[in-house]
């Protein structure tokens, strides 16, 4: 039989573990690095939003499903910027025909290039660490431009 003192000790020990675990969780600095889009890519993101590309395309699996996920389209198309730029205005199949000028196409391309650098989707490199956090393998810690 547990005496009440032992009972209290176990309770205190559990509380101590709980506090220590929470402290370590909430003070944990993530090692994800900082990924910032360049000014040019931010312009591209603006075109992306204003033209509702996300209604049909996904980034990191989020978005509409009429068109393909474009997270890694840049490397998937073997870094062929000209192919992607041509796609923006081509209006193939269910993709509407857009009328971007050269600068806008460059900016959209830069956006997709930098998104591509942030990692892989689906992420096959992710591992679950013993403390429950997911460690994600980025292609680069930061994107230099
Ligand atoms: C109405 C839906 C729709 C919208 C909106 C749309 N797309 Fe698409 N997009 C598609 C479809 C469908 C395809 C696949 C065409 C094919 O298979 O030939 C596609 C293909 C593409 C591709 C080529 C992918 C590859 O690997 O060949 C790129 C790049 C692309 N879209 C970029 C964009 C951008 C940038 C925007 C916004 C400015 C946009 N799309 C808006 C439907 C859409």
XYZ file of C-alpha atoms and ligand atoms in Angstrom:
188
model
C 0.000 0.000 0.000
C 1.127 3.539 -0.791
C 1.461 5.769 2.214
C 0.193 9.294 1.696
C 3.787 10.625 1.837
C 4.865 8.372 -1.030
C 1.717 9.346 -2.867
C 2.577 13.020 -2.463
C 6.161 12.395 -3.577
C 5.038 10.705 -6.785
C 2.645 13.550 -7.425
C 5.393 16.109 -6.881
C 7.715 14.195 -9.164
C 5.084 14.109 -11.917
C 4.478 17.831 -11.500
C 8.206 18.450 -11.711
C 8.476 16.441 -14.934
C 5.452 18.212 -16.361
C 6.913 21.650 -15.576
C 10.363 20.770 -16.881
C 8.972 19.277 -20.090
C 6.768 22.303 -20.746
C 9.622 24.657 -19.988
C 11.868 22.878 -22.478
C 9.088 22.840 -25.104
C 8.269 26.515 -24.862
C 11.824 27.783 -24.660
C 13.017 25.565 -27.497
C 14.437 27.677 -30.296
C 13.462 26.042 -33.548
C 16.345 25.269 -35.857
C 14.370 26.009 -38.986
C 16.455 29.005 -39.982
C 14.939 32.069 -41.534
C 13.606 32.020 -45.016
C 12.762 35.370 -46.484
C 11.574 36.052 -49.972
C 13.509 38.614 -51.981
C 11.796 41.832 -53.083
C 11.416 40.432 -56.585
C 9.842 37.210 -55.288
C 7.475 39.239 -53.105
C 6.274 41.001 -56.252
C 5.774 37.580 -57.791
C 3.794 36.470 -54.762
C 1.580 39.530 -55.272
C 0.790 38.394 -58.838
C 0.226 34.891 -57.469
C -2.369 36.183 -55.002
C -3.997 38.768 -57.266
C -4.542 36.223 -60.042
C -5.798 33.449 -57.757
C -3.233 30.904 -58.895
C -3.929 29.166 -55.585
C -7.512 28.467 -56.639
C -6.189 25.729 -58.939
C -2.626 25.131 -57.708
C -1.221 24.100 -54.354
C 1.902 25.216 -52.559
C 2.984 22.752 -49.845
C -0.168 20.772 -50.617
C -2.542 23.651 -49.853
C -4.767 25.113 -52.515
C -7.075 24.053 -55.313
C -6.734 20.745 -57.118
C -7.492 21.513 -60.740
C -3.817 22.084 -61.528
C -0.665 20.471 -60.111
C 1.152 21.378 -56.878
C 3.804 23.940 -57.817
C 6.018 23.852 -54.695
C 8.847 22.138 -56.562
C 7.810 22.822 -60.129
C 11.051 24.735 -60.733
C 13.336 21.756 -60.019
C 10.772 19.332 -61.417
C 11.056 21.190 -64.737
C 14.850 21.004 -64.464
C 15.284 24.697 -63.598
C 13.875 25.650 -66.965
C 12.682 29.201 -66.327
C 11.707 29.709 -69.962
C 9.318 26.766 -69.855
C 7.626 28.128 -66.738
C 7.435 31.665 -68.117
C 5.835 30.302 -71.273
C 3.300 28.392 -69.161
C 2.149 31.559 -67.357
C 0.673 33.036 -70.534
C -0.059 29.949 -72.573
C -3.558 29.010 -71.457
C -3.129 25.245 -71.846
C -6.049 22.980 -71.040
C -7.906 24.217 -67.965
C -5.331 26.904 -67.188
C -6.610 30.358 -68.134
C -4.572 32.495 -70.490
C -2.850 35.270 -68.552
C -1.307 38.377 -70.007
C 1.796 39.005 -67.890
C 4.526 41.233 -69.270
C 8.193 40.156 -69.150
C 8.866 41.790 -65.749
C 5.811 40.171 -64.176
C 6.768 36.787 -65.605
C 10.289 37.197 -64.164
C 8.812 38.056 -60.768
C 6.443 35.066 -60.768
C 9.333 32.846 -61.795
C 11.490 34.235 -58.976
C 8.662 33.493 -56.534
C 8.394 29.873 -57.684
C 12.193 29.509 -57.656
C 12.452 30.687 -54.066
C 9.487 28.592 -52.927
C 11.252 25.609 -54.494
C 14.320 26.353 -52.358
C 12.392 26.153 -49.093
C 12.022 22.390 -49.167
C 10.293 19.436 -50.696
C 6.624 18.722 -50.880
C 5.714 16.078 -49.972
C 8.554 16.208 -47.486
C 10.166 12.803 -47.386
C 13.069 14.078 -45.308
C 11.062 14.936 -42.185
C 11.920 12.982 -39.052
C 10.230 12.976 -35.681
C 12.681 13.819 -32.909
C 12.484 12.130 -29.467
C 10.974 15.294 -27.941
C 8.083 15.190 -30.403
C 9.208 18.018 -32.710
C 9.435 17.382 -36.409
C 12.794 18.078 -37.980
C 12.419 19.276 -41.523
C 15.226 19.086 -43.998
C 15.394 22.266 -46.021
C 17.284 22.420 -49.255
C 19.058 25.503 -47.959
C 18.972 27.241 -44.591
C 18.387 30.580 -46.232
C 17.865 31.547 -49.785
C 20.540 33.834 -51.129
C 19.666 36.025 -54.011
C -8.470 27.706 -63.501
C -7.361 26.974 -62.939
C -5.966 27.517 -63.002
C -5.515 28.755 -62.582
C -6.310 29.893 -61.988
C -4.085 28.738 -62.788
N -3.678 27.554 -63.316
Fe -1.772 27.016 -63.744
N -2.423 25.229 -64.471
C -3.733 24.787 -64.425
C -3.799 23.454 -65.003
C -5.039 22.587 -65.142
C -2.474 23.125 -65.402
C -1.993 21.851 -66.095
C -2.002 22.101 -67.583
C -1.515 20.895 -68.357
O -1.578 19.773 -67.825
O -1.073 21.087 -69.476
C -1.645 24.267 -65.034
C -0.265 24.314 -65.253
C 0.554 25.315 -64.774
C 2.017 25.304 -64.851
C 2.869 24.228 -65.497
C 3.156 23.115 -64.524
C 3.981 22.039 -65.152
O 4.653 21.322 -64.429
O 3.923 21.864 -66.384
C 2.462 26.457 -64.261
C 3.899 26.896 -64.076
C 1.295 27.189 -63.808
N 0.168 26.466 -64.131
C 1.348 28.402 -63.160
C 0.221 29.135 -62.826
C 0.266 30.462 -62.270
C 1.543 31.232 -61.955
C -1.023 30.875 -62.110
C -1.513 32.215 -61.642
C -1.012 33.383 -62.327
C -1.885 29.779 -62.526
N -1.106 28.748 -62.967
C -3.254 29.802 -62.478
C -4.824 25.471 -63.917
C -4.794 26.772 -63.453
